Amino acid sequence: MILSEKFDLKDQILPYILDPDHPNDWGRILDLRSNPQVTVSDTIHSQVEDLIKGNHPEEQLSKAQLQEMTAKFFENKDSDKYGCWVYYPWKYTLVHLLPEKEFIRVRTLRNNYKITPSEQEELSKKIVGIVGLSVGQSVALAMALERSCGEMRLADFDTLELSNLNRIKAGVTSLGMEKLVIAAREISEIDPFLKLTLFREGINEYNVDAFIHEGGKLDLLIDECDSFDIKILLREKSRENRVPVMMDTSDRGMLDVERFDLEENRPIFHGYLGEVDIQTLKNLSNTQRIAFGLKITGLDTLSPRMKASLLEVGQSITSWPQLASGVFLGGASVAHVGRKLLLGELIQSGRYYVDLDELIPAESEEFRLDISPAFQLEDGLLIPNGVMPSSYFPSKSELMEMVEAANMAPSGGNMQPWMWVYDRKGVLHLFHDQARSHSLLDYKGTGSLISFGAALENLRLKSAALGIETEEAFQINSFGENLIASIRFLSKVPHSIPVPFSELTEGIGMRCTNRKNAKRRLLSPEHFSDIQEMLSGSDLILKHIDDQSKLDQLAAIVGGMDRMRLFHHQGLVDFIKEVRWNDREAKETRDGIDIATLELSGTERAAMGLLRDPATVKFFRKFLMGYGLTKISKDTITTASAMFVLGATSYSPQSFLEAGKVLQRIWIWANQQGLSFQPVTASLFIFHQVLREKNHGFTLEEEKTILQLKESLDFLFNKEQKFQEIFMFRLNFADGPSMRAYRREVSDTLKFLD
C-alpha cells in the first residue's frame, strides 16, 4: 500500500484516531498493520492491566492475578477491536490505545489527589490559549501532562532555529520545522484525545477574535510571544472579553497575572506601560524591544546576569538570553497557577517571583559601593599672605556677577569643584573643593584644574566687560594643593576693557555640552584656522582627525576605555554618584550629569540604568564582558565632524590650567558658530593614572588592555610622543541640546571673609 492513497500526508500535524468498529477505519488499520513501512505498537493488554489496578486500588494484585483478570476482561471482547488505534503519520507509527474515557482516567491516575477526579473533570471543559511556542512550549507540555484543559489553542508562525535548541524540547532533525508543529505533535503523542486548535500564522489583528472566541471563549490566555504590538493586542482583546492573561518571563521566575475576567478596567501590564500606540511597536529591532520590555519589567526586578546580558545585545549577542532551566520553571509556574485559576481559586492580579537564586543563594564575595554624598570644603582655608591688596574693591553685586560667569565653566561630571573666597584685602581666591571632585577621572586633580582654567578665563572676560581690570596669579605649585589662584582687582572704568578674545564674552552663558548625534558634516579650513587662533599666547598643541576610518579606530579606543572605567571600582562609584537619574535629583543637587543631557535613546537610557546594580558590573567584569557599554561612545565618535586632542609639552598644574583657558575659548567659539562641543576625555585621565601609578586599581589583564588602547591612541594623534595628552573633544553640527545642566547657586560657592 502507498500510504498517501489512504491518508493525507501533506499536513502531518495531528494524528488519525481510528475506530475499529467503523468499517472504513478497520480497513485502514488492517492496511497499516500489514505495511512494512509502519511500526505497530500494541500494548493494549498492559494498558488494561493499568486500568484494572486503577479500579482496585485497595488490592495489591500480583502479576499473575493481573494477567488472569486481563484474560477474563477480554473473554467476550476482541482485543484487536477494543479501544482505538491512533496513527502518527510523521512517525509512521500505529498505536493501540484504550478508549478515550479509560485512557484519560488511567493517564491521570497519578494526579490524584493533587488534582481530584472532580477537578479533573472540570478542567476537561476548559479552553486555554497559548501564544508563542518558545517559552510557551514548556507551558503547553506541562499543562498537557497534567491535562489542565480539554482544548488547547496554540499560535505561532516561527520555525525552529539552531539557537533555539538551548531551551526548546526538540532535536536537530526538527530544524526548520514550525515550532507550533513540534509542540502539537508532542502533545498529541502524550494525549491524542486532547483537542488542539492551531493558528499556524500566529496571532494578528484579523484572527485574534477567532482565537479568543471561535468554538467557545477562552478560559485563560497565556502570552509568551515576542512582539509587543501583539502582546498589547492580546491584552486589549482579553480585557474586552473578560479573559484572564498570564505571562512568564523566564528570568527570576517572574510570573504576571492579569485578571481581566474580574477587573474589567484593569490597566494592561499593571499600568507599567502607560499609554502607547500599537502601530509604533511593529518591526522593532532587538535593542528597541529590550528598551520597551524594560518599561514593563522594570530594571530593579531583573537578575544581575540578565542585566549584564542586556548590555551585550547588539554587541556580543543578538537577543536577550533564555535558559532551559528558566523556561521549564516558567512552564511549571504557569501550569500550576493556571490550573488553580481555572478551578476557580482566587488568584489575584500581580507580579510574582520564584527566584531560585534567592531561595538557594550561593556564597560569593560581596561587592559594595559607597555612593554616599561628598562633603563640602572645610572652613579652615589658608589664605596666602603674600598677595598685595586690590586697588579696587568691587561691590557684592559685581563679585556675584563675575563669579556667576566663572561658574558657567565646564567641570568633570558637572561637579563644579570650586570655592571662591573674597578676603579683607579685596582679593578673590580660587580653592579646589577636593571632596566634590574626588574620582578616578580627576587623577592628581588634573580634571579639576582644566575646569579652573576655564572658570578663570570666564572671570577674565566678564570682569573686562564690566570695566574692571584684574591681575591673576597662579598659586598652585604641585598637584594636590587646594589653593589654585588669586585675582586682584586693579581699577574700574565706566566702559568695557578691550582684552584678547573679548568677542567671546557674550557666549559665556550659551556655552554647553551637546551630546546629540547628527548626520556627519566636515569642518571647513576656515573652522580649523579659527580654532588654532584660540591657542594664541599658549604653548599648547592641538591635533585632530576627521577621516572616517580613523574615527572608527578611535571609537573602538574610547569605547574600550569607557568599559575599563566601569570595571574599576572607583570608576563605577563615580559614575553612579555623578549621574542624576531624573529631573528631581538634578534640581535638588544642581550638579552632576542630568541623564536628560546625555541625549540617549530609550535603549541606551535603559542600558545606563542597568549599571546602577553593582552585581551586574561585578558579573561582566568577572567574565570580561561589558562590550555593550561601548555603543554610545561609538556613535559619539563616528558622527563627529572632527575629533581633537589638546596636549602640552609638560605635565604640570600650570599646563592643565592653561589648557582649561584655551578649551573654554574653543568651546564658546564653537557654540557661537553653531557647532556642538562634547568632551570625550575620560580615557586620557585613566591612561595617565595607569602609566604613572603602580596601584591603579585595575587587574593585570585590564592594565594590558589599557596599554594596548593607549598605543592605538598614540598612533592616531601622537606617534612621536611629543606631547602629553590633556583633553579630547568632539565638534559636530547638531541642533541645540534637549537639556542644559543645572548650576549651583553662586551663594553656595562664594565665601566672604569678615
PDB file of N, CA and C in Angstrom, residues 502-544:
ATOM      1  N   SER A 502      37.817  89.125  23.619  1.00  0.00           N
ATOM      2  CA  SER A 502      36.662  89.718  24.296  1.00  0.00           C
ATOM      3  C   SER A 502      35.358  89.433  23.554  1.00  0.00           C
ATOM      4  N   GLU A 503      35.457  89.105  22.236  1.00  0.00           N
ATOM      5  CA  GLU A 503      34.250  88.798  21.462  1.00  0.00           C
ATOM      6  C   GLU A 503      33.555  87.524  21.947  1.00  0.00           C
ATOM      7  N   LEU A 504      34.249  86.774  22.790  1.00  0.00           N
ATOM      8  CA  LEU A 504      33.664  85.538  23.306  1.00  0.00           C
ATOM      9  C   LEU A 504      32.788  85.765  24.534  1.00  0.00           C
ATOM     10  N   THR A 505      32.864  86.942  25.109  1.00  0.00           N
ATOM     11  CA  THR A 505      32.188  87.195  26.387  1.00  0.00           C
ATOM     12  C   THR A 505      30.692  86.915  26.315  1.00  0.00           C
ATOM     13  N   GLU A 506      30.063  87.343  25.249  1.00  0.00           N
ATOM     14  CA  GLU A 506      28.618  87.152  25.122  1.00  0.00           C
ATOM     15  C   GLU A 506      28.241  85.672  25.023  1.00  0.00           C
ATOM     16  N   GLY A 507      29.212  84.839  24.715  1.00  0.00           N
ATOM     17  CA  GLY A 507      28.919  83.412  24.574  1.00  0.00           C
ATOM     18  C   GLY A 507      29.109  82.606  25.838  1.00  0.00           C
ATOM     19  N   ILE A 508      29.525  83.264  26.939  1.00  0.00           N
ATOM     20  CA  ILE A 508      29.758  82.520  28.186  1.00  0.00           C
ATOM     21  C   ILE A 508      28.504  81.770  28.620  1.00  0.00           C
ATOM     22  N   GLY A 509      27.375  82.451  28.549  1.00  0.00           N
ATOM     23  CA  GLY A 509      26.132  81.842  29.021  1.00  0.00           C
ATOM     24  C   GLY A 509      25.567  80.793  28.080  1.00  0.00           C
ATOM     25  N   MET A 510      25.949  80.851  26.803  1.00  0.00           N
ATOM     26  CA  MET A 510      25.402  79.879  25.860  1.00  0.00           C
ATOM     27  C   MET A 510      26.261  78.620  25.760  1.00  0.00           C
ATOM     28  N   ARG A 511      27.472  78.665  26.328  1.00  0.00           N
ATOM     29  CA  ARG A 511      28.357  77.503  26.248  1.00  0.00           C
ATOM     30  C   ARG A 511      27.713  76.315  26.943  1.00  0.00           C
ATOM     31  N   CYS A 512      27.714  75.188  26.274  1.00  0.00           N
ATOM     32  CA  CYS A 512      27.129  73.993  26.877  1.00  0.00           C
ATOM     33  C   CYS A 512      27.677  72.753  26.187  1.00  0.00           C
ATOM     34  N   THR A 513      27.516  71.625  26.860  1.00  0.00           N
ATOM     35  CA  THR A 513      27.835  70.333  26.251  1.00  0.00           C
ATOM     36  C   THR A 513      26.628  69.866  25.453  1.00  0.00           C
ATOM     37  N   ASN A 514      26.886  69.441  24.235  1.00  0.00           N
ATOM     38  CA  ASN A 514      25.805  68.948  23.377  1.00  0.00           C
ATOM     39  C   ASN A 514      26.182  67.553  22.894  1.00  0.00           C
ATOM     40  N   ARG A 515      25.449  66.561  23.349  1.00  0.00           N
ATOM     41  CA  ARG A 515      25.762  65.170  23.031  1.00  0.00           C
ATOM     42  C   ARG A 515      24.898  64.600  21.915  1.00  0.00           C
ATOM     43  N   LYS A 516      24.202  65.461  21.206  1.00  0.00           N
ATOM     44  CA  LYS A 516      23.372  64.970  20.109  1.00  0.00           C
ATOM     45  C   LYS A 516      24.246  64.466  18.964  1.00  0.00           C
ATOM     46  N   ASN A 517      23.805  63.390  18.351  1.00  0.00           N
ATOM     47  CA  ASN A 517      24.472  62.861  17.164  1.00  0.00           C
ATOM     48  C   ASN A 517      23.635  63.219  15.946  1.00  0.00           C
ATOM     49  N   ALA A 518      24.271  63.859  14.979  1.00  0.00           N
ATOM     50  CA  ALA A 518      23.573  64.251  13.757  1.00  0.00           C
ATOM     51  C   ALA A 518      24.315  63.692  12.560  1.00  0.00           C
ATOM     52  N   LYS A 519      23.736  63.866  11.388  1.00  0.00           N
ATOM     53  CA  LYS A 519      24.402  63.422  10.172  1.00  0.00           C
ATOM     54  C   LYS A 519      25.735  64.146  10.038  1.00  0.00           C
ATOM     55  N   ARG A 520      26.778  63.392   9.739  1.00  0.00           N
ATOM     56  CA  ARG A 520      28.144  63.919   9.772  1.00  0.00           C
ATOM     57  C   ARG A 520      28.380  64.929   8.654  1.00  0.00           C
ATOM     58  N   ARG A 521      28.959  66.096   9.038  1.00  0.00           N
ATOM     59  CA  ARG A 521      29.407  67.119   8.092  1.00  0.00           C
ATOM     60  C   ARG A 521      30.821  67.531   8.472  1.00  0.00           C
ATOM     61  N   LEU A 522      31.664  67.734   7.499  1.00  0.00           N
ATOM     62  CA  LEU A 522      33.054  68.101   7.764  1.00  0.00           C
ATOM     63  C   LEU A 522      33.188  69.582   8.065  1.00  0.00           C
ATOM     64  N   LEU A 523      34.188  69.916   8.873  1.00  0.00           N
ATOM     65  CA  LEU A 523      34.524  71.310   9.136  1.00  0.00           C
ATOM     66  C   LEU A 523      35.270  71.886   7.935  1.00  0.00           C
ATOM     67  N   SER A 524      35.193  73.198   7.779  1.00  0.00           N
ATOM     68  CA  SER A 524      35.883  73.868   6.680  1.00  0.00           C
ATOM     69  C   SER A 524      37.301  74.231   7.103  1.00  0.00           C
ATOM     70  N   PRO A 525      38.190  74.528   6.154  1.00  0.00           N
ATOM     71  CA  PRO A 525      39.542  75.013   6.510  1.00  0.00           C
ATOM     72  C   PRO A 525      39.491  76.252   7.389  1.00  0.00           C
ATOM     73  N   GLU A 526      38.481  77.101   7.159  1.00  0.00           N
ATOM     74  CA  GLU A 526      38.350  78.309   7.982  1.00  0.00           C
ATOM     75  C   GLU A 526      38.057  77.953   9.438  1.00  0.00           C
ATOM     76  N   HIS A 527      37.263  76.915   9.632  1.00  0.00           N
ATOM     77  CA  HIS A 527      36.988  76.470  11.004  1.00  0.00           C
ATOM     78  C   HIS A 527      38.284  76.077  11.709  1.00  0.00           C
ATOM     79  N   PHE A 528      39.099  75.271  11.052  1.00  0.00           N
ATOM     80  CA  PHE A 528      40.344  74.821  11.673  1.00  0.00           C
ATOM     81  C   PHE A 528      41.280  75.990  11.957  1.00  0.00           C
ATOM     82  N   SER A 529      41.307  76.959  11.046  1.00  0.00           N
ATOM     83  CA  SER A 529      42.155  78.137  11.248  1.00  0.00           C
ATOM     84  C   SER A 529      41.708  78.939  12.460  1.00  0.00           C
ATOM     85  N   ASP A 530      40.379  79.139  12.593  1.00  0.00           N
ATOM     86  CA  ASP A 530      39.845  79.883  13.737  1.00  0.00           C
ATOM     87  C   ASP A 530      40.125  79.157  15.052  1.00  0.00           C
ATOM     88  N   ILE A 531      40.026  77.838  15.014  1.00  0.00           N
ATOM     89  CA  ILE A 531      40.283  77.061  16.234  1.00  0.00           C
ATOM     90  C   ILE A 531      41.737  77.210  16.662  1.00  0.00           C
ATOM     91  N   GLN A 532      42.646  77.122  15.724  1.00  0.00           N
ATOM     92  CA  GLN A 532      44.071  77.286  16.055  1.00  0.00           C
ATOM     93  C   GLN A 532      44.345  78.667  16.631  1.00  0.00           C
ATOM     94  N   GLU A 533      43.578  79.670  16.189  1.00  0.00           N
ATOM     95  CA  GLU A 533      43.770  81.034  16.700  1.00  0.00           C
ATOM     96  C   GLU A 533      43.489  81.098  18.200  1.00  0.00           C
ATOM     97  N   MET A 534      42.616  80.208  18.681  1.00  0.00           N
ATOM     98  CA  MET A 534      42.284  80.217  20.109  1.00  0.00           C
ATOM     99  C   MET A 534      43.472  79.807  20.978  1.00  0.00           C
ATOM    100  N   LEU A 535      44.513  79.228  20.380  1.00  0.00           N
ATOM    101  CA  LEU A 535      45.701  78.803  21.126  1.00  0.00           C
ATOM    102  C   LEU A 535      46.734  79.912  21.242  1.00  0.00           C
ATOM    103  N   SER A 536      46.463  81.068  20.656  1.00  0.00           N
ATOM    104  CA  SER A 536      47.436  82.167  20.668  1.00  0.00           C
ATOM    105  C   SER A 536      47.871  82.500  22.090  1.00  0.00           C
ATOM    106  N   GLY A 537      49.179  82.657  22.250  1.00  0.00           N
ATOM    107  CA  GLY A 537      49.732  83.014  23.557  1.00  0.00           C
ATOM    108  C   GLY A 537      49.999  81.833  24.451  1.00  0.00           C
ATOM    109  N   SER A 538      49.747  80.614  23.973  1.00  0.00           N
ATOM    110  CA  SER A 538      50.000  79.424  24.786  1.00  0.00           C
ATOM    111  C   SER A 538      51.012  78.533  24.066  1.00  0.00           C
ATOM    112  N   ASP A 539      51.567  77.579  24.803  1.00  0.00           N
ATOM    113  CA  ASP A 539      52.495  76.604  24.223  1.00  0.00           C
ATOM    114  C   ASP A 539      51.806  75.267  23.958  1.00  0.00           C
ATOM    115  N   LEU A 540      50.512  75.278  23.951  1.00  0.00           N
ATOM    116  CA  LEU A 540      49.762  74.034  23.801  1.00  0.00           C
ATOM    117  C   LEU A 540      49.749  73.563  22.345  1.00  0.00           C
ATOM    118  N   ILE A 541      49.453  72.275  22.181  1.00  0.00           N
ATOM    119  CA  ILE A 541      49.437  71.639  20.862  1.00  0.00           C
ATOM    120  C   ILE A 541      48.056  71.039  20.638  1.00  0.00           C
ATOM    121  N   LEU A 542      47.486  71.268  19.444  1.00  0.00           N
ATOM    122  CA  LEU A 542      46.163  70.746  19.129  1.00  0.00           C
ATOM    123  C   LEU A 542      46.245  69.890  17.866  1.00  0.00           C
ATOM    124  N   LYS A 543      45.811  68.621  17.980  1.00  0.00           N
ATOM    125  CA  LYS A 543      45.789  67.703  16.854  1.00  0.00           C
ATOM    126  C   LYS A 543      44.341  67.289  16.582  1.00  0.00           C
ATOM    127  N   HIS A 544      44.058  66.931  15.332  1.00  0.00           N
ATOM    128  CA  HIS A 544      42.702  66.495  15.016  1.00  0.00           C
ATOM    129  C   HIS A 544      42.725  65.389  13.971  1.00  0.00           C
TER     130      HIS A 544
END
